[in-house]
PDB file of C-alpha atoms and ligand atoms in Angstrom:
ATOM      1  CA  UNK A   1      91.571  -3.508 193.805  1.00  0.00           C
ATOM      2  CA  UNK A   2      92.545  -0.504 196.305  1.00  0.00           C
ATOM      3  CA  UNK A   3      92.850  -1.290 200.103  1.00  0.00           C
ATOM      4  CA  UNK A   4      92.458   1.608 202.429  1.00  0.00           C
ATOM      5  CA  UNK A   5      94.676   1.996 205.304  1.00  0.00           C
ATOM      6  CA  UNK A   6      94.251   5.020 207.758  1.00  0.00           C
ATOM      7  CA  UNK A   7      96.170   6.268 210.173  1.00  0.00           C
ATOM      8  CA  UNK A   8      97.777   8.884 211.881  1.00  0.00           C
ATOM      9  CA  UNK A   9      99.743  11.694 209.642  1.00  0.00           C
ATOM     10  CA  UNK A  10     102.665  10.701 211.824  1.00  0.00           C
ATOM     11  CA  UNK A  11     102.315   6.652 211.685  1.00  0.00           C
ATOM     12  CA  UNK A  12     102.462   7.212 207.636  1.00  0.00           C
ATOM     13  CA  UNK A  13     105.768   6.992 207.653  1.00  0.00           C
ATOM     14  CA  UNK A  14     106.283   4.559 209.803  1.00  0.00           C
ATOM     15  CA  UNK A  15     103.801   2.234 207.851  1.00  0.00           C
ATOM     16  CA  UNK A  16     105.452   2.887 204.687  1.00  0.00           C
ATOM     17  CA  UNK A  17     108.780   2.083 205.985  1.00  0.00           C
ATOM     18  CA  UNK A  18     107.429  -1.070 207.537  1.00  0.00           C
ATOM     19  CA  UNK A  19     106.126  -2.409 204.205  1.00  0.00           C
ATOM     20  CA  UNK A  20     108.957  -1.466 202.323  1.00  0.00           C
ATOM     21  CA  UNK A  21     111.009  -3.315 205.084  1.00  0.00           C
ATOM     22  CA  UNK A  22     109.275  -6.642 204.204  1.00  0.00           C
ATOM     23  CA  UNK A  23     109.455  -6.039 200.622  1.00  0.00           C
ATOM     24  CA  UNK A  24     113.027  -6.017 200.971  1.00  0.00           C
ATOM     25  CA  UNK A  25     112.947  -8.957 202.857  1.00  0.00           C
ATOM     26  CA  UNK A  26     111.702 -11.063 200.743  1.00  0.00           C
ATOM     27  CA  UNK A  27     113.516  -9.547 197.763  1.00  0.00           C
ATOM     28  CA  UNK A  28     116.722  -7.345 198.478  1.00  0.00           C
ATOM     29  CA  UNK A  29     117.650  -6.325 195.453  1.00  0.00           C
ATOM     30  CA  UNK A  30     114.145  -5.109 194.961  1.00  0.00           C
ATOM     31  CA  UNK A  31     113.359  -2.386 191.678  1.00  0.00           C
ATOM     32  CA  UNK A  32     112.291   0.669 193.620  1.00  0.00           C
ATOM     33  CA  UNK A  33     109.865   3.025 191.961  1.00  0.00           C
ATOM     34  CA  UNK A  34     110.103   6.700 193.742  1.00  0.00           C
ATOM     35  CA  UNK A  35     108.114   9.448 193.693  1.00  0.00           C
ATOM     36  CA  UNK A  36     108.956  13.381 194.980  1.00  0.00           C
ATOM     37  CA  UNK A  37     107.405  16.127 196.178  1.00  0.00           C
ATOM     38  CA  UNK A  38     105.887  17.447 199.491  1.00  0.00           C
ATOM     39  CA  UNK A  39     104.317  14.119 200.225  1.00  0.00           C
ATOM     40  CA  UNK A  40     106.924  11.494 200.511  1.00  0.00           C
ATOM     41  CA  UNK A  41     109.264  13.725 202.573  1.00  0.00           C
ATOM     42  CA  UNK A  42     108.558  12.192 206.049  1.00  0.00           C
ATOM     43  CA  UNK A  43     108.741   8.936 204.288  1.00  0.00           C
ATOM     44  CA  UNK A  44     112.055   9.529 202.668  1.00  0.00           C
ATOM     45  CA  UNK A  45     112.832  10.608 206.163  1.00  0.00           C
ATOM     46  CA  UNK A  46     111.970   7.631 208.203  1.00  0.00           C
ATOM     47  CA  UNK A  47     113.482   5.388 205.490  1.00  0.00           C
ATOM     48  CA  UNK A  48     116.886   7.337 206.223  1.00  0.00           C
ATOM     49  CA  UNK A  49     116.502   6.734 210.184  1.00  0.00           C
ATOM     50  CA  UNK A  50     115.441   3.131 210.078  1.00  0.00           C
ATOM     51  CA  UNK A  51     118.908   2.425 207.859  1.00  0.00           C
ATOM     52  CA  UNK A  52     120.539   4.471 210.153  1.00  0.00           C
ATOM     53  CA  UNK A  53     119.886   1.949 212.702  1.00  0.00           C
ATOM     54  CA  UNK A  54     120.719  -0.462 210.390  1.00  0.00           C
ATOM     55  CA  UNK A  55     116.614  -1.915 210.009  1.00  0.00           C
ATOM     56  CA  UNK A  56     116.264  -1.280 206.378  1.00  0.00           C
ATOM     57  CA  UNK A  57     119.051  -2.237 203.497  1.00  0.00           C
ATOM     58  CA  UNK A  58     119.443  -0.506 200.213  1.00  0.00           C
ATOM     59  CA  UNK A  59     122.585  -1.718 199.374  1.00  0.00           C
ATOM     60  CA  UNK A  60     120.970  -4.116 196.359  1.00  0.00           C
ATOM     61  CA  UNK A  61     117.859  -1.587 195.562  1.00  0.00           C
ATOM     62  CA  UNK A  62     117.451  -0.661 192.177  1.00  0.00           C
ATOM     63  CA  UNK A  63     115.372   2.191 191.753  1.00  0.00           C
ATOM     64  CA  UNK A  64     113.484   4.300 188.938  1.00  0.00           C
ATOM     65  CA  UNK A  65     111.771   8.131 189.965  1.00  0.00           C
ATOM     66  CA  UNK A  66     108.453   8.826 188.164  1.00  0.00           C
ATOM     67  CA  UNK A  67     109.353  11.553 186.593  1.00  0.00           C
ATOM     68  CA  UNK A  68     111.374  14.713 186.146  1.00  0.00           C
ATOM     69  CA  UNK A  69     110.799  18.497 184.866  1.00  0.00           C
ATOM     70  CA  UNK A  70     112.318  18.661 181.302  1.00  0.00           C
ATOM     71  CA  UNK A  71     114.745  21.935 181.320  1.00  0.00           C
ATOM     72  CA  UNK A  72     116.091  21.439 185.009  1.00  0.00           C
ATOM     73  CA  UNK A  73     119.493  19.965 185.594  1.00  0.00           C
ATOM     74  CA  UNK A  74     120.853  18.008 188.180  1.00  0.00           C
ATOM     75  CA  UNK A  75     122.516  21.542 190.280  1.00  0.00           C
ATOM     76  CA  UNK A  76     118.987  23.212 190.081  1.00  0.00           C
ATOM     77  CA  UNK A  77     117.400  23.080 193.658  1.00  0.00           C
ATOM     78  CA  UNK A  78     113.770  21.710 192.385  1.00  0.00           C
ATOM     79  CA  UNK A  79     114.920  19.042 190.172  1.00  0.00           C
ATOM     80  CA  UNK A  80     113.782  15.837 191.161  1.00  0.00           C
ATOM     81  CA  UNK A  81     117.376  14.727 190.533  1.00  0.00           C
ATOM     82  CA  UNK A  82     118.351  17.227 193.263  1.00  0.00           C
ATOM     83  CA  UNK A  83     115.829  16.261 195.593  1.00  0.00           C
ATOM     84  CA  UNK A  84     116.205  12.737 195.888  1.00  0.00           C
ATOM     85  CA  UNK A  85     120.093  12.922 195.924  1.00  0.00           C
ATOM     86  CA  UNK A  86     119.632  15.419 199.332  1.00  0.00           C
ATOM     87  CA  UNK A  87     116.727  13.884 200.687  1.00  0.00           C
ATOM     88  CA  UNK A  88     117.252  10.583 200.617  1.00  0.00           C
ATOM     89  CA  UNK A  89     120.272   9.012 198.462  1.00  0.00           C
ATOM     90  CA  UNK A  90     123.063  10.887 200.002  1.00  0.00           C
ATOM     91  CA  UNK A  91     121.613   9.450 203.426  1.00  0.00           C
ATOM     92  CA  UNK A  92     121.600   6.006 202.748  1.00  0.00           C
ATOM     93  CA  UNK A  93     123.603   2.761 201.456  1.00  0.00           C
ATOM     94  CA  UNK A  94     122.474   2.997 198.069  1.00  0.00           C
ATOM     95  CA  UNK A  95     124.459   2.568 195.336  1.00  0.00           C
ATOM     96  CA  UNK A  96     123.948   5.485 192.605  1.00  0.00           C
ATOM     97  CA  UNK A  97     125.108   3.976 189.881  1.00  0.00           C
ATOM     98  CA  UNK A  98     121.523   1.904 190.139  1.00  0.00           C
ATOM     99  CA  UNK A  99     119.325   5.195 191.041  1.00  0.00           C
ATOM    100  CA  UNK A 100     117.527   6.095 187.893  1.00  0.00           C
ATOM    101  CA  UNK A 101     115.456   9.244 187.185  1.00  0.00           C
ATOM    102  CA  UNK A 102     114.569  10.782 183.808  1.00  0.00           C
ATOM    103  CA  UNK A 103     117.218  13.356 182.287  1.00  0.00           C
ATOM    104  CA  UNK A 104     115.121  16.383 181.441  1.00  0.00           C
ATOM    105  CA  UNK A 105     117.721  18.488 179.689  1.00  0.00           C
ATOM    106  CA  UNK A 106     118.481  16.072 176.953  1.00  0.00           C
ATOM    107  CA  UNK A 107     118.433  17.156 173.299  1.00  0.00           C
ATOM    108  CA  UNK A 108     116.581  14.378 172.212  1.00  0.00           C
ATOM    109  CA  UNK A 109     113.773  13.677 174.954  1.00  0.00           C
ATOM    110  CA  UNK A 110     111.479  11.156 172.862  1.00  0.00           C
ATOM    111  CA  UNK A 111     114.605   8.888 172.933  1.00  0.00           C
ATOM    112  CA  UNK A 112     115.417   9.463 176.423  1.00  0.00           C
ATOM    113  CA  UNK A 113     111.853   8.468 177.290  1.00  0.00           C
ATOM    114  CA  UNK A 114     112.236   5.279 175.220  1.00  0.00           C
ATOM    115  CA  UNK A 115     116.007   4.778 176.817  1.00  0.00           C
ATOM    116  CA  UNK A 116     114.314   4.866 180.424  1.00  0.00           C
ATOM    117  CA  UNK A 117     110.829   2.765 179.555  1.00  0.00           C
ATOM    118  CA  UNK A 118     113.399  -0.115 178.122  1.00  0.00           C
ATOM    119  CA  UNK A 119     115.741   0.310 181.220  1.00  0.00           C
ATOM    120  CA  UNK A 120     113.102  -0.466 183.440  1.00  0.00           C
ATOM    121  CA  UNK A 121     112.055  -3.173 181.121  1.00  0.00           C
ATOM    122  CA  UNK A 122     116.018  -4.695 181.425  1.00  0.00           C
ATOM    123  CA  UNK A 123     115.858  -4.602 185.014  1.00  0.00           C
ATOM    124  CA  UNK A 124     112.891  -6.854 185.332  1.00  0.00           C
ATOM    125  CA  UNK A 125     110.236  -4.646 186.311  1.00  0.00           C
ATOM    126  CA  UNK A 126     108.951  -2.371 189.310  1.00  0.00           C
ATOM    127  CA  UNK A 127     108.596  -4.269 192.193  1.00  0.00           C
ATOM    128  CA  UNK A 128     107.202  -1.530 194.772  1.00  0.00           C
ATOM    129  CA  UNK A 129     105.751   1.707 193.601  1.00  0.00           C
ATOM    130  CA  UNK A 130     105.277   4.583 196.072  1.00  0.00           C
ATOM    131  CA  UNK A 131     103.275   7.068 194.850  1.00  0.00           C
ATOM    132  CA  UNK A 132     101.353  10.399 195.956  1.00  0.00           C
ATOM    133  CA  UNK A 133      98.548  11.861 193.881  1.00  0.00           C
ATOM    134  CA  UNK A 134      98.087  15.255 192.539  1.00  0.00           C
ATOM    135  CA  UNK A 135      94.752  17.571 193.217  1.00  0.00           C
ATOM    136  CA  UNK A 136      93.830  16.768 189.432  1.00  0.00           C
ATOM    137  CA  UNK A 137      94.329  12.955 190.311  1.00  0.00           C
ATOM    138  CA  UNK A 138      97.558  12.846 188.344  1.00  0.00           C
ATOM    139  CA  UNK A 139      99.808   9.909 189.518  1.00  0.00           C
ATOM    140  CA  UNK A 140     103.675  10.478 188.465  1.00  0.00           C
ATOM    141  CA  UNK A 141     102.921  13.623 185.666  1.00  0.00           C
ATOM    142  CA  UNK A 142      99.927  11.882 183.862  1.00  0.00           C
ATOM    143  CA  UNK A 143      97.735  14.346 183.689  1.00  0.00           C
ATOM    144  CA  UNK A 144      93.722  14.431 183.353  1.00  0.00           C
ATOM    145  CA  UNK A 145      92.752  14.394 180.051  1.00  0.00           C
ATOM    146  CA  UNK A 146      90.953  12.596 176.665  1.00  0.00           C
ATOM    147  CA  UNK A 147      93.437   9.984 176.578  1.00  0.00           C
ATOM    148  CA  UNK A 148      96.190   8.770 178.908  1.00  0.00           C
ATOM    149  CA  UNK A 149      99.457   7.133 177.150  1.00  0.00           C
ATOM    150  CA  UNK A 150     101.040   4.303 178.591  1.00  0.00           C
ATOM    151  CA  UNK A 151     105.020   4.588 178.053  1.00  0.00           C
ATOM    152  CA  UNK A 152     107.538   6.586 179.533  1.00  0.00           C
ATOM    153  CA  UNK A 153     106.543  10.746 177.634  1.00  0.00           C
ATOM    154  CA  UNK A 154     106.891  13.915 177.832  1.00  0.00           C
ATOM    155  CA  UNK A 155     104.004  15.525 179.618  1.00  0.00           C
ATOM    156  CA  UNK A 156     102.542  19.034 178.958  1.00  0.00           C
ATOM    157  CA  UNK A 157     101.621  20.519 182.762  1.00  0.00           C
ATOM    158  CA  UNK A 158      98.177  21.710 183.469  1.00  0.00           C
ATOM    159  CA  UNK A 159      97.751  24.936 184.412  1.00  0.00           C
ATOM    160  CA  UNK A 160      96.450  23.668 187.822  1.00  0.00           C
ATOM    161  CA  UNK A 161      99.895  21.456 188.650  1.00  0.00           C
ATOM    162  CA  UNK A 162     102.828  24.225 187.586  1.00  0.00           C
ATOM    163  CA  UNK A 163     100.143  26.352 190.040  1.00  0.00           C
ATOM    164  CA  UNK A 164     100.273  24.141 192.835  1.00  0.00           C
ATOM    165  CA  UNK A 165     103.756  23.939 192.062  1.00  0.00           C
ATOM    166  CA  UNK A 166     104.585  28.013 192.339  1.00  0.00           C
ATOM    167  CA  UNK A 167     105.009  27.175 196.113  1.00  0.00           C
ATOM    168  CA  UNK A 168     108.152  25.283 195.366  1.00  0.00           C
ATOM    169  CA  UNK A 169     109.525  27.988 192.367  1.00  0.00           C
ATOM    170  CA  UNK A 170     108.562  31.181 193.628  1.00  0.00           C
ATOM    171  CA  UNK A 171     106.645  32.536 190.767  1.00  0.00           C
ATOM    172  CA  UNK A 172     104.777  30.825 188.172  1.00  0.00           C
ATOM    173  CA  UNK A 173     106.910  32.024 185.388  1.00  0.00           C
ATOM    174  CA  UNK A 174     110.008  29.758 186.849  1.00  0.00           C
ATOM    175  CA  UNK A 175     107.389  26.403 186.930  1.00  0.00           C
ATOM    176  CA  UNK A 176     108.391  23.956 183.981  1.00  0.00           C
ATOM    177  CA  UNK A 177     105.693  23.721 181.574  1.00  0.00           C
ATOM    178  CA  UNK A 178     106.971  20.181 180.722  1.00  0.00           C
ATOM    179  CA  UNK A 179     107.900  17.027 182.239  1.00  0.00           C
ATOM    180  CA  UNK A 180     109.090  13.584 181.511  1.00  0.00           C
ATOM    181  CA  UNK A 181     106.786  11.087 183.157  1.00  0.00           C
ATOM    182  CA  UNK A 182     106.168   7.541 183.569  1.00  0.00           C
ATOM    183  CA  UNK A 183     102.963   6.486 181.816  1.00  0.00           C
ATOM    184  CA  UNK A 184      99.930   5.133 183.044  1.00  0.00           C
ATOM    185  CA  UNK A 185     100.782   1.483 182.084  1.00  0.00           C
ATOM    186  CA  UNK A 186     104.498   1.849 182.981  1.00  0.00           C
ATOM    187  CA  UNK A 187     102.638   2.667 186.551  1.00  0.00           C
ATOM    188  CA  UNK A 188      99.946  -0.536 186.299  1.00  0.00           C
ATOM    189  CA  UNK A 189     102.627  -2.877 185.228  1.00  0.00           C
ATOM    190  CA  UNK A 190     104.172  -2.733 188.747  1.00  0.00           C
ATOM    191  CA  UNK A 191     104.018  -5.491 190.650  1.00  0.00           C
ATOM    192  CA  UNK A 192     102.962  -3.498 194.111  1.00  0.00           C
ATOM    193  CA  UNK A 193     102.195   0.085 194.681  1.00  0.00           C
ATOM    194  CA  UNK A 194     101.549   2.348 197.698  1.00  0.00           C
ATOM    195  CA  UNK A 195     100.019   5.377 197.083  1.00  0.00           C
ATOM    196  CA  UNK A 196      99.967   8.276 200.331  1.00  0.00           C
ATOM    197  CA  UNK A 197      98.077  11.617 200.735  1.00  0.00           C
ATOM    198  CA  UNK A 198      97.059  13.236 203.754  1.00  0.00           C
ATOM    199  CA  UNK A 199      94.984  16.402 204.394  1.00  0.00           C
ATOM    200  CA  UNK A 200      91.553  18.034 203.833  1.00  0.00           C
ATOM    201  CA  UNK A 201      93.219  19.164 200.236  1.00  0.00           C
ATOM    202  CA  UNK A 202      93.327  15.691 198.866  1.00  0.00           C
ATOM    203  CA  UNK A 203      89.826  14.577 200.182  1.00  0.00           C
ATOM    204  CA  UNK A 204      87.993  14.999 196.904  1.00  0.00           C
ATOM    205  CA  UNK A 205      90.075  13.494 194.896  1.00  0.00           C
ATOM    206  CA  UNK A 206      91.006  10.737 196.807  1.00  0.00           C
ATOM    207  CA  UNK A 207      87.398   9.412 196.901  1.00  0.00           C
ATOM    208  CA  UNK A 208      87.103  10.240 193.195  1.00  0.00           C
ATOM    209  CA  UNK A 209      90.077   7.915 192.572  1.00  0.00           C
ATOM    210  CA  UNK A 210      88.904   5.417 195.303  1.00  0.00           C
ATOM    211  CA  UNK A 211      84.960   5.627 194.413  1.00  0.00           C
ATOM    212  CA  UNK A 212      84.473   7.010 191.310  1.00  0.00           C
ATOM    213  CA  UNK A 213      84.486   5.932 187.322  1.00  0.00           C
ATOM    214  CA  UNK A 214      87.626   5.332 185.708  1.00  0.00           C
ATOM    215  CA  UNK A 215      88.109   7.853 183.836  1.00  0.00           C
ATOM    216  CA  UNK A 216      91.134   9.199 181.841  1.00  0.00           C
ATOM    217  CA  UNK A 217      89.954  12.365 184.003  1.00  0.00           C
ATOM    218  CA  UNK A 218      90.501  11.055 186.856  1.00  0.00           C
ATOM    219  CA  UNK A 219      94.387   9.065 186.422  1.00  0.00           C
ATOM    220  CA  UNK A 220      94.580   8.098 189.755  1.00  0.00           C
ATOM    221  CA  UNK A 221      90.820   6.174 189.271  1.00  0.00           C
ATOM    222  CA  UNK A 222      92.827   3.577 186.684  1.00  0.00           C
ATOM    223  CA  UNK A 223      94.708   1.913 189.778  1.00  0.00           C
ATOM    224  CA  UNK A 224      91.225   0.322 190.821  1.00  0.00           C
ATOM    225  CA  UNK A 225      91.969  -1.980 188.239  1.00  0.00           C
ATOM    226  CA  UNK A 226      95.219  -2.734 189.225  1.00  0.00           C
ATOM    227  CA  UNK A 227      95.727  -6.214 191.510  1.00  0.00           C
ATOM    228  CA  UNK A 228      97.509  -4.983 194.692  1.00  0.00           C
ATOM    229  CA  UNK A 229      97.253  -1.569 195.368  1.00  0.00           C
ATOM    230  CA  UNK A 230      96.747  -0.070 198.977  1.00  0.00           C
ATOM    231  CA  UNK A 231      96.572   4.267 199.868  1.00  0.00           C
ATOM    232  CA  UNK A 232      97.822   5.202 203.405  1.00  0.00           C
ATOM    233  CA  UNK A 233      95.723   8.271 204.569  1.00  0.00           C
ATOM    234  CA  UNK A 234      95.401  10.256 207.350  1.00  0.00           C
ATOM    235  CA  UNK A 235      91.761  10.630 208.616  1.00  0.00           C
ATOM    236  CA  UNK A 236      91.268  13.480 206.570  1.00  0.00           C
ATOM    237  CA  UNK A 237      92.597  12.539 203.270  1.00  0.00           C
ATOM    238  CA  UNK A 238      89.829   9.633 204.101  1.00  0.00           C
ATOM    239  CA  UNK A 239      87.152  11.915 204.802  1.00  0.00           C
ATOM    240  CA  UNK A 240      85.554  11.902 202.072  1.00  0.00           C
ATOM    241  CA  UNK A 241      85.509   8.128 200.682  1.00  0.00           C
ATOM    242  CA  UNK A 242      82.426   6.037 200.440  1.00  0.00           C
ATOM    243  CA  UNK A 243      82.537   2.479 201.763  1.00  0.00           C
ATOM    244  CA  UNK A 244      84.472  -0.064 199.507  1.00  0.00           C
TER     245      UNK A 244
HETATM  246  C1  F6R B 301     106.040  13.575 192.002  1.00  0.00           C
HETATM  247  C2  F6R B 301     104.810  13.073 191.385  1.00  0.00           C
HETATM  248  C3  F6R B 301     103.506  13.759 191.613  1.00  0.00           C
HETATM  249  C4  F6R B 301     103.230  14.074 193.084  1.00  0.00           C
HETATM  250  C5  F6R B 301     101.896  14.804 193.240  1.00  0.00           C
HETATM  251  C6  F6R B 301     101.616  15.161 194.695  1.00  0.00           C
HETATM  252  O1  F6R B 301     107.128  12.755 191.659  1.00  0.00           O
HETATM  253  O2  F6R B 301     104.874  12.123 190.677  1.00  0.00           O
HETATM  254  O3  F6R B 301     102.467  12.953 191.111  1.00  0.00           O
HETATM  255  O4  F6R B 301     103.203  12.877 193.818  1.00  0.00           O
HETATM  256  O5  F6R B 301     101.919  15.971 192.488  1.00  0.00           O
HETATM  257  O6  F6R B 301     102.554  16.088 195.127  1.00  0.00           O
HETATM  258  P1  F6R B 301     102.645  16.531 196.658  1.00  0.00           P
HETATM  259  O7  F6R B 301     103.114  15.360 197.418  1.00  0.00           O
HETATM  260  O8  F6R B 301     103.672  17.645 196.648  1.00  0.00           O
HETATM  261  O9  F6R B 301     101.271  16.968 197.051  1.00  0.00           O
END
């Protein structure tokens, strides 16, 4: 079942934090699951402040990242590895040693996929799940297609994601074609996910995931049939859902 919450672009954040404070609460050595991107920055951001001020704890977190771009190491500037570390790890009382994100530039990437689906399995789980959504409706890198595939893989980009994507590498001939992702039922086996969008640009598919069939087409449309699911949206990421 997806709840809808909507609010301001700039109470997002502040929401976000707010349930992730109470998750922690209740559980402080919590298994994280993180996602990247434009999305989550004022999140990552308000997460960083709040510990600042010594409201939020990470020193017992555990966390996994969706996914990563296979072929970009750790010192290239739109790694996900890279991003977290300066946007959010290097800010906060987390240890690293329990931070967790795919390694893209392995030899062997089928094993590395197994080697991080059985980690998270070892650490008991995904607790909390923050996600954002692509304009296909992919959710981590699964990507629309015939058939979704539920483990930890390497995922073939669609043209339409290493586009959207140029605006972070410049040209289109620097955007991975490949990624390691979590699958679809690494993502449902969570025990609590929040998924954010705001803006006009994620209207359609946000009511597609909210309203429509489940479809492999659709990824996102697979968490209606997950138990506790809720999307923070700004009015117009909203705009376009029907009443559930
Ligand atoms: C990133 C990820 C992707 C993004 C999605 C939206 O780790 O898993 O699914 O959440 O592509 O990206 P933004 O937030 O840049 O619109």
């Amino acid at each position: 079942m997806i709840r809808v919450r909507i609010a301001n672009r700039e109470q997002i954040p502040v929401m976000v934090t707010e349930d992730l404070r109470r998750q922690l609460e209740r559980k402080p050595d919590s298994v994280l699951g993180l996602p990247t991107g434009s999305t989550p920055m004022m999140v990552y951001r308000e997460l960083v402040a709040q510990q600042a001020q010594g409201k939020i704890d990470f020193s017992h977190v555990t966390t996994f990242n969706l996914d990563e771009y296979v072929g970009l190491d750790e010192k290239h500037a739109q790694s996900y590895k890279y991003y977290m570390y300066e946007n959010f790890f290097r800010h906060v009382n987390i240890d690293l040693n329990n931070t967790h994100i795919p390694n893209g530039t392995t030899k062997n990437l089928e094993e590395e996929c197994r080697r991080y689906e059985n980690l998270i399995e070892q650490s008991g789980g995904i607790d909390w799940l923050l996600l954002g959504i692509g304009l296909n409706g992919h959710i981590g890198f699964n990507e629309p297609g015939e058939s979704l595939i539920a483990a930890t893989h390497v995922q073939k980009l669609r043209e339409e994601t290493r586009t959207a994507n140029v605006r972070f590498f410049g040209s289109s001939q620097n955007v991975p074609t490949h990624a390691i992702t979590m699958g679809m039922g690494s993502i449902l086996k969570v025990m609590k996910i929040v998924l954010v969008a705001f803006g006009k640009e994620k209207a359609e598919i946000v009511a597609k995931a909210i309203n429509g069939p489940v479809t492999t087409w659709v990824p996102a449309s697979f968490l209606q049939l997950h138990r506790d699911v809720t999307f923070v949206l700004d009015q117009e990421a909203a705009s376009e859902i029907k009443s559930i």
